[in-house]
Amino acid sequence: MEKAAHLNPLARLLRRRIERGGPISLAEYMALALGHPEYGYYRTHDPLGAAGDFTTAPEISQIFGELLGGWCAVVWEAMGSPAPVLLVELGPGRGTLMGDALRVARLKTGFEAAVRLHLVETNETLRRAQQKALAAFQPTFHNTFADLPEGPLLLLANEFFDALPVRQFERTAGGFRERLVTFSEADSTFRFTLAKGMTPPQQIPARLHACAPGSVVEISLPALSLAHEIGRRVAAFGGAALALDYGSDLSKPGATFQSVREHRRHDPLDRPGEADLSAHADFESLAEAARQAGARATAILPQGLFLERLGMHARAEHLIARADDEAAERIRTACRRLIAAEEMGTLFRALAIAHPDLTTLPGFDDGA
């Protein structure tokens, strides 16, 4: 017991759970570290900005949210301008993205009157910030997507899918075995161990069965379930959802589970609840889940290409023309960070999920 005295309250809770029931899945560890009602990271921290643990695209440049607002307005018109329409954001941060988006989208005649703003957020500190930033639009808050009312939908999800829990499976000579989290009494640390039994092959996507021994496959059942439900809703009631996140356009092996604390890499099994945890989104599987629900899923684009197609350069030049030299350079630097291949431009991907009749969506010209 003395060796574990340094453990924080959530680590002690996890340790007891493992002692009583054996190693736990990475998904369970991740869900508790991020979402425990009392000790979870997203329940207790304001993670954004210089004083937090990471910075997201809306905090880098107002142009990001403005372009997404224009996207929503054009899609709403293509839907036939339904009124009312649910405008939803999953994980809205401090309300920065939605505030920038609505500043542009409300210029579309009839859009502001039609919109009913719904925000999916569990962090009370962030909810207060969102309420303050978006008070003019009278947001309604929800803990989960499932709590939303039904109806025509416009949805934004920026860096949301990456925070949903994943399970990991390691390819061994005999097949796949799940990587579980256990606790070492010897040095009072959490570490990975392999499940004793084999994972049934049907739990692993067939396209990954042939990966080399030692490879790790990550699967997020909550992410697939959410993509399926979004697909079901837009197929049934009309609308579209736009997801931007870091990840891959093709399902492939790789252990991407990671942690960031104070803008630096952090051991994801150390001090649970005190650092952000994430894993790359599997966009191919998300698109497949949405299509299975009857929706259209677009081609998956690099974020940089998507933002360029929406007019990022033109908007930046418009702002630069009104700025002094110092502000103009900040605008250019922010844009490079969002679209350059060596920055966020190719690490992040964009995917739209829509009603099958919405065959043309801004930024996506594939017609799929």
Tab-separated table of C-alpha atoms in Angstrom:
chain	number	residue	atom	x	y	z
A	1	MET	CA	0.000	0.000	0.000
A	2	GLU	CA	2.833	2.441	0.817
A	3	LYS	CA	4.250	2.187	-2.709
A	4	ALA	CA	0.936	3.397	-4.129
A	5	ALA	CA	0.577	6.346	-1.749
A	6	HIS	CA	1.470	8.789	-4.532
A	7	LEU	CA	-1.461	7.680	-6.716
A	8	ASN	CA	-4.192	10.239	-7.322
A	9	PRO	CA	-7.823	9.382	-6.368
A	10	LEU	CA	-8.776	8.077	-9.837
A	11	ALA	CA	-5.625	5.951	-10.037
A	12	ARG	CA	-6.490	4.419	-6.676
A	13	LEU	CA	-10.023	3.704	-7.897
A	14	LEU	CA	-8.680	2.016	-11.046
A	15	ARG	CA	-6.176	0.044	-9.016
A	16	ARG	CA	-8.945	-1.323	-6.781
A	17	ARG	CA	-11.046	-2.229	-9.810
A	18	ILE	CA	-8.142	-4.177	-11.326
A	19	GLU	CA	-7.391	-5.888	-8.013
A	20	ARG	CA	-10.973	-7.118	-7.756
A	21	GLY	CA	-11.755	-7.976	-11.369
A	22	GLY	CA	-8.462	-8.303	-13.211
A	23	PRO	CA	-7.046	-6.207	-16.056
A	24	ILE	CA	-9.442	-3.794	-17.770
A	25	SER	CA	-9.813	-2.830	-21.422
A	26	LEU	CA	-8.107	0.302	-22.643
A	27	ALA	CA	-11.576	1.622	-23.518
A	28	GLU	CA	-12.667	1.340	-19.877
A	29	TYR	CA	-9.473	3.009	-18.682
A	30	MET	CA	-9.894	5.820	-21.225
A	31	ALA	CA	-13.589	6.321	-20.468
A	32	LEU	CA	-12.950	6.687	-16.752
A	33	ALA	CA	-9.837	8.846	-17.148
A	34	LEU	CA	-11.750	11.283	-19.349
A	35	GLY	CA	-15.310	10.997	-18.109
A	36	HIS	CA	-15.441	9.864	-14.461
A	37	PRO	CA	-18.126	12.072	-12.831
A	38	GLU	CA	-15.797	13.281	-10.083
A	39	TYR	CA	-12.225	12.757	-11.299
A	40	GLY	CA	-12.459	12.598	-15.116
A	41	TYR	CA	-10.332	14.981	-17.146
A	42	TYR	CA	-13.225	16.402	-19.179
A	43	ARG	CA	-15.303	16.885	-16.028
A	44	THR	CA	-12.635	18.792	-14.090
A	45	HIS	CA	-10.324	20.632	-16.530
A	46	ASP	CA	-10.433	23.521	-18.977
A	47	PRO	CA	-8.015	21.943	-21.454
A	48	LEU	CA	-7.810	24.684	-24.077
A	49	GLY	CA	-5.363	27.453	-24.850
A	50	ALA	CA	-1.935	28.409	-23.573
A	51	ALA	CA	-2.904	27.783	-19.961
A	52	GLY	CA	-4.430	24.392	-20.787
A	53	ASP	CA	-3.054	21.249	-22.382
A	54	PHE	CA	-3.692	21.731	-26.105
A	55	THR	CA	-4.927	24.217	-28.719
A	56	THR	CA	-7.589	23.465	-31.335
A	57	ALA	CA	-8.163	24.988	-34.758
A	58	PRO	CA	-10.867	27.485	-33.675
A	59	GLU	CA	-8.427	28.936	-31.137
A	60	ILE	CA	-5.761	29.319	-33.843
A	61	SER	CA	-7.802	31.392	-36.296
A	62	GLN	CA	-11.308	32.844	-36.528
A	63	ILE	CA	-11.286	31.876	-40.201
A	64	PHE	CA	-11.694	28.199	-39.329
A	65	GLY	CA	-15.074	28.724	-37.672
A	66	GLU	CA	-16.170	31.286	-40.242
A	67	LEU	CA	-15.616	28.837	-43.092
A	68	LEU	CA	-17.587	26.161	-41.259
A	69	GLY	CA	-20.396	28.639	-40.672
A	70	GLY	CA	-20.535	29.360	-44.376
A	71	TRP	CA	-20.584	25.608	-45.010
A	72	CYS	CA	-23.604	25.219	-42.718
A	73	ALA	CA	-25.488	28.080	-44.354
A	74	VAL	CA	-24.981	26.689	-47.873
A	75	VAL	CA	-25.958	23.162	-46.809
A	76	TRP	CA	-29.067	24.487	-45.031
A	77	GLU	CA	-30.164	26.178	-48.243
A	78	ALA	CA	-29.491	22.969	-50.197
A	79	MET	CA	-31.706	21.127	-47.691
A	80	GLY	CA	-34.594	23.415	-48.659
A	81	SER	CA	-34.077	25.876	-45.773
A	82	PRO	CA	-35.996	23.857	-43.145
A	83	ALA	CA	-37.303	25.755	-40.141
A	84	PRO	CA	-36.621	24.863	-37.467
A	85	VAL	CA	-33.256	23.162	-37.967
A	86	LEU	CA	-31.018	21.755	-35.232
A	87	LEU	CA	-27.540	23.292	-35.276
A	88	VAL	CA	-25.391	20.990	-33.156
A	89	GLU	CA	-21.797	21.000	-32.032
A	90	LEU	CA	-20.162	18.058	-30.286
A	91	GLY	CA	-17.571	19.187	-27.744
A	92	PRO	CA	-17.854	22.943	-28.351
A	93	GLY	CA	-14.825	24.018	-26.313
A	94	ARG	CA	-15.359	27.589	-25.141
A	95	GLY	CA	-17.893	28.295	-27.881
A	96	THR	CA	-15.268	29.895	-30.110
A	97	LEU	CA	-15.929	27.804	-33.219
A	98	MET	CA	-19.701	28.181	-33.003
A	99	GLY	CA	-19.475	31.906	-32.339
A	100	ASP	CA	-17.319	32.401	-35.430
A	101	ALA	CA	-19.561	30.093	-37.469
A	102	LEU	CA	-22.769	31.895	-36.540
A	103	ARG	CA	-21.264	35.293	-37.271
A	104	VAL	CA	-21.134	34.182	-40.922
A	105	ALA	CA	-24.082	31.778	-41.134
A	106	ARG	CA	-26.570	34.289	-39.713
A	107	LEU	CA	-25.971	36.449	-42.808
A	108	LYS	CA	-27.921	33.898	-44.844
A	109	THR	CA	-31.527	35.155	-44.986
A	110	GLY	CA	-33.745	33.137	-42.657
A	111	PHE	CA	-30.950	31.064	-41.139
A	112	GLU	CA	-30.813	32.709	-37.719
A	113	ALA	CA	-34.577	32.506	-37.242
A	114	ALA	CA	-34.586	28.822	-38.225
A	115	VAL	CA	-31.703	27.692	-36.019
A	116	ARG	CA	-32.159	25.927	-32.697
A	117	LEU	CA	-28.693	25.687	-31.142
A	118	HIS	CA	-27.807	22.477	-29.292
A	119	LEU	CA	-24.440	21.822	-27.648
A	120	VAL	CA	-23.223	18.409	-26.460
A	121	GLU	CA	-20.923	19.113	-23.507
A	122	THR	CA	-20.270	17.451	-20.131
A	123	ASN	CA	-17.752	19.922	-18.673
A	124	GLU	CA	-19.546	22.457	-16.469
A	125	THR	CA	-16.724	25.013	-16.723
A	126	LEU	CA	-16.853	24.902	-20.496
A	127	ARG	CA	-20.647	25.016	-20.476
A	128	ARG	CA	-20.507	28.318	-18.624
A	129	ALA	CA	-18.069	29.689	-21.194
A	130	GLN	CA	-20.277	28.465	-24.040
A	131	GLN	CA	-23.375	29.987	-22.457
A	132	LYS	CA	-21.621	33.338	-22.165
A	133	ALA	CA	-20.235	33.277	-25.706
A	134	LEU	CA	-23.465	32.103	-27.344
A	135	ALA	CA	-26.148	33.598	-25.087
A	136	ALA	CA	-27.775	35.438	-28.000
A	137	PHE	CA	-28.632	32.073	-29.576
A	138	GLN	CA	-30.065	30.525	-26.389
A	139	PRO	CA	-28.172	27.214	-26.525
A	140	THR	CA	-29.623	24.019	-25.123
A	141	PHE	CA	-27.092	21.686	-23.500
A	142	HIS	CA	-26.946	17.887	-23.622
A	143	ASN	CA	-24.638	15.275	-22.148
A	144	THR	CA	-24.773	12.959	-25.177
A	145	PHE	CA	-25.796	12.996	-28.825
A	146	ALA	CA	-28.594	10.557	-27.990
A	147	ASP	CA	-30.253	13.260	-25.857
A	148	LEU	CA	-30.866	15.526	-28.871
A	149	PRO	CA	-34.392	15.937	-30.213
A	150	GLU	CA	-35.041	14.571	-33.684
A	151	GLY	CA	-35.373	16.741	-36.754
A	152	PRO	CA	-33.366	18.242	-39.640
A	153	LEU	CA	-29.765	18.476	-38.518
A	154	LEU	CA	-26.574	20.432	-39.144
A	155	LEU	CA	-23.753	19.094	-37.007
A	156	LEU	CA	-20.131	20.106	-36.420
A	157	ALA	CA	-17.613	17.859	-34.678
A	158	ASN	CA	-14.087	19.235	-34.479
A	159	GLU	CA	-11.620	17.052	-32.570
A	160	PHE	CA	-14.411	15.049	-30.977
A	161	PHE	CA	-14.078	11.518	-32.365
A	162	ASP	CA	-10.428	11.297	-31.281
A	163	ALA	CA	-11.470	11.511	-27.619
A	164	LEU	CA	-13.846	8.530	-27.759
A	165	PRO	CA	-12.525	5.377	-26.054
A	166	VAL	CA	-10.644	2.776	-28.094
A	167	ARG	CA	-9.760	-0.862	-27.570
A	168	GLN	CA	-6.421	-2.224	-28.756
A	169	PHE	CA	-5.714	-5.677	-30.196
A	170	GLU	CA	-2.245	-7.053	-30.871
A	171	ARG	CA	-1.580	-9.466	-33.721
A	172	THR	CA	0.239	-12.510	-32.382
A	173	ALA	CA	1.368	-15.686	-34.139
A	174	GLY	CA	-1.912	-17.337	-33.192
A	175	GLY	CA	-4.262	-14.437	-33.908
A	176	PHE	CA	-5.386	-11.275	-32.144
A	177	ARG	CA	-5.260	-10.776	-28.382
A	178	GLU	CA	-6.607	-7.698	-26.650
A	179	ARG	CA	-4.202	-5.324	-24.915
A	180	LEU	CA	-5.482	-4.691	-21.397
A	181	VAL	CA	-4.455	-2.293	-18.647
A	182	THR	CA	-3.157	-3.803	-15.421
A	183	PHE	CA	-1.419	-2.472	-12.306
A	184	SER	CA	2.088	-3.388	-11.224
A	185	GLU	CA	2.498	-3.490	-7.456
A	186	ALA	CA	6.262	-3.709	-7.913
A	187	ASP	CA	6.590	-0.120	-9.072
A	188	SER	CA	3.029	1.189	-8.562
A	189	THR	CA	2.383	1.896	-12.237
A	190	PHE	CA	-0.248	1.011	-14.798
A	191	ARG	CA	0.996	-0.961	-17.774
A	192	PHE	CA	-0.261	-3.012	-20.718
A	193	THR	CA	-0.708	-6.763	-20.689
A	194	LEU	CA	-2.221	-9.175	-23.208
A	195	ALA	CA	-5.481	-10.993	-22.578
A	196	LYS	CA	-5.073	-14.718	-22.008
A	197	GLY	CA	-7.647	-15.682	-24.617
A	198	MET	CA	-7.785	-14.951	-28.320
A	199	THR	CA	-10.112	-12.301	-29.746
A	200	PRO	CA	-12.755	-13.744	-32.125
A	201	PRO	CA	-11.714	-12.783	-35.698
A	202	GLN	CA	-15.101	-11.220	-36.452
A	203	GLN	CA	-14.342	-8.442	-33.946
A	204	ILE	CA	-11.474	-7.245	-36.152
A	205	PRO	CA	-12.195	-5.652	-39.565
A	206	ALA	CA	-11.418	-8.201	-42.268
A	207	ARG	CA	-9.159	-5.724	-44.083
A	208	LEU	CA	-6.797	-5.801	-41.077
A	209	HIS	CA	-6.586	-9.555	-40.558
A	210	ALA	CA	-3.397	-9.874	-42.588
A	211	CYS	CA	-1.341	-7.336	-40.647
A	212	ALA	CA	2.093	-8.454	-39.435
A	213	PRO	CA	2.661	-10.074	-36.011
A	214	GLY	CA	3.305	-7.398	-33.409
A	215	SER	CA	0.957	-4.932	-35.123
A	216	VAL	CA	-1.680	-3.188	-33.003
A	217	VAL	CA	-5.212	-2.515	-34.217
A	218	GLU	CA	-7.378	0.128	-32.542
A	219	ILE	CA	-11.179	0.018	-32.628
A	220	SER	CA	-13.513	2.618	-31.129
A	221	LEU	CA	-16.961	1.127	-30.713
A	222	PRO	CA	-18.391	4.417	-29.316
A	223	ALA	CA	-17.111	6.276	-32.390
A	224	LEU	CA	-18.625	3.722	-34.778
A	225	SER	CA	-21.912	3.790	-32.871
A	226	LEU	CA	-22.016	7.590	-32.998
A	227	ALA	CA	-21.256	7.685	-36.735
A	228	HIS	CA	-24.015	5.147	-37.333
A	229	GLU	CA	-26.519	7.164	-35.278
A	230	ILE	CA	-25.581	10.413	-37.026
A	231	GLY	CA	-26.055	8.614	-40.338
A	232	ARG	CA	-29.446	7.285	-39.251
A	233	ARG	CA	-30.644	10.722	-38.198
A	234	VAL	CA	-29.607	12.627	-41.313
A	235	ALA	CA	-30.982	9.850	-43.522
A	236	ALA	CA	-34.319	9.931	-41.679
A	237	PHE	CA	-34.765	13.666	-41.067
A	238	GLY	CA	-32.423	15.413	-43.487
A	239	GLY	CA	-29.230	17.326	-42.962
A	240	ALA	CA	-25.504	16.822	-42.771
A	241	ALA	CA	-22.665	16.457	-40.306
A	242	LEU	CA	-19.093	17.623	-40.715
A	243	ALA	CA	-16.273	15.933	-38.779
A	244	LEU	CA	-12.707	17.230	-38.664
A	245	ASP	CA	-10.108	15.346	-36.678
A	246	TYR	CA	-6.645	13.917	-36.819
A	247	GLY	CA	-6.530	10.423	-38.181
A	248	SER	CA	-6.299	8.317	-41.311
A	249	ASP	CA	-8.523	8.084	-44.356
A	250	LEU	CA	-7.843	4.328	-44.520
A	251	SER	CA	-8.147	1.791	-41.717
A	252	LYS	CA	-4.672	0.581	-40.868
A	253	PRO	CA	-2.792	-0.927	-37.941
A	254	GLY	CA	-0.960	1.319	-35.520
A	255	ALA	CA	-0.983	2.206	-31.826
A	256	THR	CA	-2.003	5.880	-31.781
A	257	PHE	CA	-3.306	6.097	-28.204
A	258	GLN	CA	-1.561	9.108	-26.697
A	259	SER	CA	-1.665	11.760	-24.007
A	260	VAL	CA	-0.890	15.484	-23.889
A	261	ARG	CA	-0.339	17.548	-20.762
A	262	GLU	CA	0.658	21.213	-20.787
A	263	HIS	CA	1.254	21.014	-24.562
A	264	ARG	CA	3.795	18.189	-24.171
A	265	ARG	CA	3.695	14.438	-24.642
A	266	HIS	CA	2.702	12.585	-21.502
A	267	ASP	CA	2.641	8.912	-20.484
A	268	PRO	CA	-1.055	8.055	-21.049
A	269	LEU	CA	-1.035	5.512	-18.208
A	270	ASP	CA	0.396	7.965	-15.690
A	271	ARG	CA	-1.819	10.153	-13.460
A	272	PRO	CA	-5.166	9.266	-15.067
A	273	GLY	CA	-7.634	12.130	-15.109
A	274	GLU	CA	-4.918	14.790	-15.174
A	275	ALA	CA	-4.086	14.763	-18.899
A	276	ASP	CA	-5.870	14.608	-22.230
A	277	LEU	CA	-6.147	11.177	-23.867
A	278	SER	CA	-6.864	10.559	-27.531
A	279	ALA	CA	-6.391	8.205	-30.467
A	280	HIS	CA	-6.484	8.825	-34.209
A	281	ALA	CA	-9.922	8.673	-35.786
A	282	ASP	CA	-10.462	5.842	-38.267
A	283	PHE	CA	-12.307	7.780	-40.957
A	284	GLU	CA	-12.786	4.818	-43.272
A	285	SER	CA	-14.675	2.928	-40.578
A	286	LEU	CA	-16.675	6.023	-39.578
A	287	ALA	CA	-17.792	6.526	-43.184
A	288	GLU	CA	-18.684	2.844	-43.484
A	289	ALA	CA	-20.798	2.987	-40.292
A	290	ALA	CA	-22.692	6.029	-41.583
A	291	ARG	CA	-23.372	4.394	-44.945
A	292	GLN	CA	-24.696	1.284	-43.215
A	293	ALA	CA	-27.275	3.549	-41.546
A	294	GLY	CA	-28.494	4.811	-44.933
A	295	ALA	CA	-26.550	8.070	-45.163
A	296	ARG	CA	-24.168	9.368	-47.765
A	297	ALA	CA	-20.533	9.650	-46.668
A	298	THR	CA	-18.224	11.800	-48.770
A	299	ALA	CA	-14.678	11.170	-49.791
A	300	ILE	CA	-12.251	11.860	-46.939
A	301	LEU	CA	-10.151	14.974	-47.549
A	302	PRO	CA	-7.040	16.413	-45.922
A	303	GLN	CA	-8.082	19.351	-43.759
A	304	GLY	CA	-5.803	21.731	-45.670
A	305	LEU	CA	-7.404	20.926	-49.030
A	306	PHE	CA	-10.893	21.167	-47.547
A	307	LEU	CA	-10.268	24.612	-46.029
A	308	GLU	CA	-8.651	25.853	-49.229
A	309	ARG	CA	-11.707	24.758	-51.219
A	310	LEU	CA	-13.931	26.670	-48.795
A	311	GLY	CA	-11.986	29.851	-49.488
A	312	MET	CA	-9.472	30.169	-46.677
A	313	HIS	CA	-6.957	32.147	-48.746
A	314	ALA	CA	-9.537	34.678	-49.925
A	315	ARG	CA	-10.846	35.207	-46.386
A	316	ALA	CA	-7.316	35.582	-45.046
A	317	GLU	CA	-6.443	38.200	-47.665
A	318	HIS	CA	-9.615	40.114	-46.814
A	319	LEU	CA	-8.564	40.263	-43.148
A	320	ILE	CA	-4.945	41.043	-43.986
A	321	ALA	CA	-6.005	44.035	-46.090
A	322	ARG	CA	-7.472	45.625	-42.953
A	323	ALA	CA	-4.652	44.657	-40.587
A	324	ASP	CA	-1.361	46.229	-39.599
A	325	ASP	CA	1.872	44.398	-40.413
A	326	GLU	CA	2.041	42.536	-37.099
A	327	ALA	CA	-1.569	41.386	-37.233
A	328	ALA	CA	-1.203	40.428	-40.894
A	329	GLU	CA	1.709	38.149	-40.076
A	330	ARG	CA	-0.305	36.499	-37.285
A	331	ILE	CA	-3.083	35.792	-39.780
A	332	ARG	CA	-0.647	34.260	-42.269
A	333	THR	CA	1.011	32.144	-39.567
A	334	ALA	CA	-2.352	30.856	-38.335
A	335	CYS	CA	-3.444	29.911	-41.839
A	336	ARG	CA	-0.195	28.061	-42.509
A	337	ARG	CA	-0.665	26.126	-39.297
A	338	LEU	CA	-4.142	25.012	-40.367
A	339	ILE	CA	-3.442	24.077	-43.989
A	340	ALA	CA	0.281	23.370	-44.456
A	341	ALA	CA	1.170	19.732	-45.068
A	342	GLU	CA	3.861	19.796	-42.375
A	343	GLU	CA	1.412	21.275	-39.839
A	344	MET	CA	-2.297	20.353	-39.491
A	345	GLY	CA	-3.094	20.280	-43.194
A	346	THR	CA	-2.592	16.557	-43.768
A	347	LEU	CA	-2.560	15.223	-40.201
A	348	PHE	CA	-6.228	16.237	-39.928
A	349	ARG	CA	-8.999	14.913	-42.154
A	350	ALA	CA	-12.493	16.116	-43.088
A	351	LEU	CA	-15.557	13.919	-43.645
A	352	ALA	CA	-19.198	14.819	-44.269
A	353	ILE	CA	-22.142	12.532	-43.509
A	354	ALA	CA	-25.358	13.586	-45.203
A	355	HIS	CA	-28.797	12.680	-46.455
A	356	PRO	CA	-28.427	10.779	-49.760
A	357	ASP	CA	-30.157	13.599	-51.679
A	358	LEU	CA	-27.473	16.113	-50.658
A	359	THR	CA	-25.175	15.173	-53.510
A	360	THR	CA	-23.209	18.434	-53.553
A	361	LEU	CA	-21.568	19.656	-50.354
A	362	PRO	CA	-19.168	22.612	-50.158
A	363	GLY	CA	-15.558	21.455	-50.233
A	364	PHE	CA	-16.451	17.912	-51.284
A	365	ASP	CA	-16.688	17.612	-55.057
A	366	ASP	CA	-16.489	13.842	-55.401
A	367	GLY	CA	-20.240	13.313	-55.850
A	368	ALA	CA	-20.048	10.032	-53.915
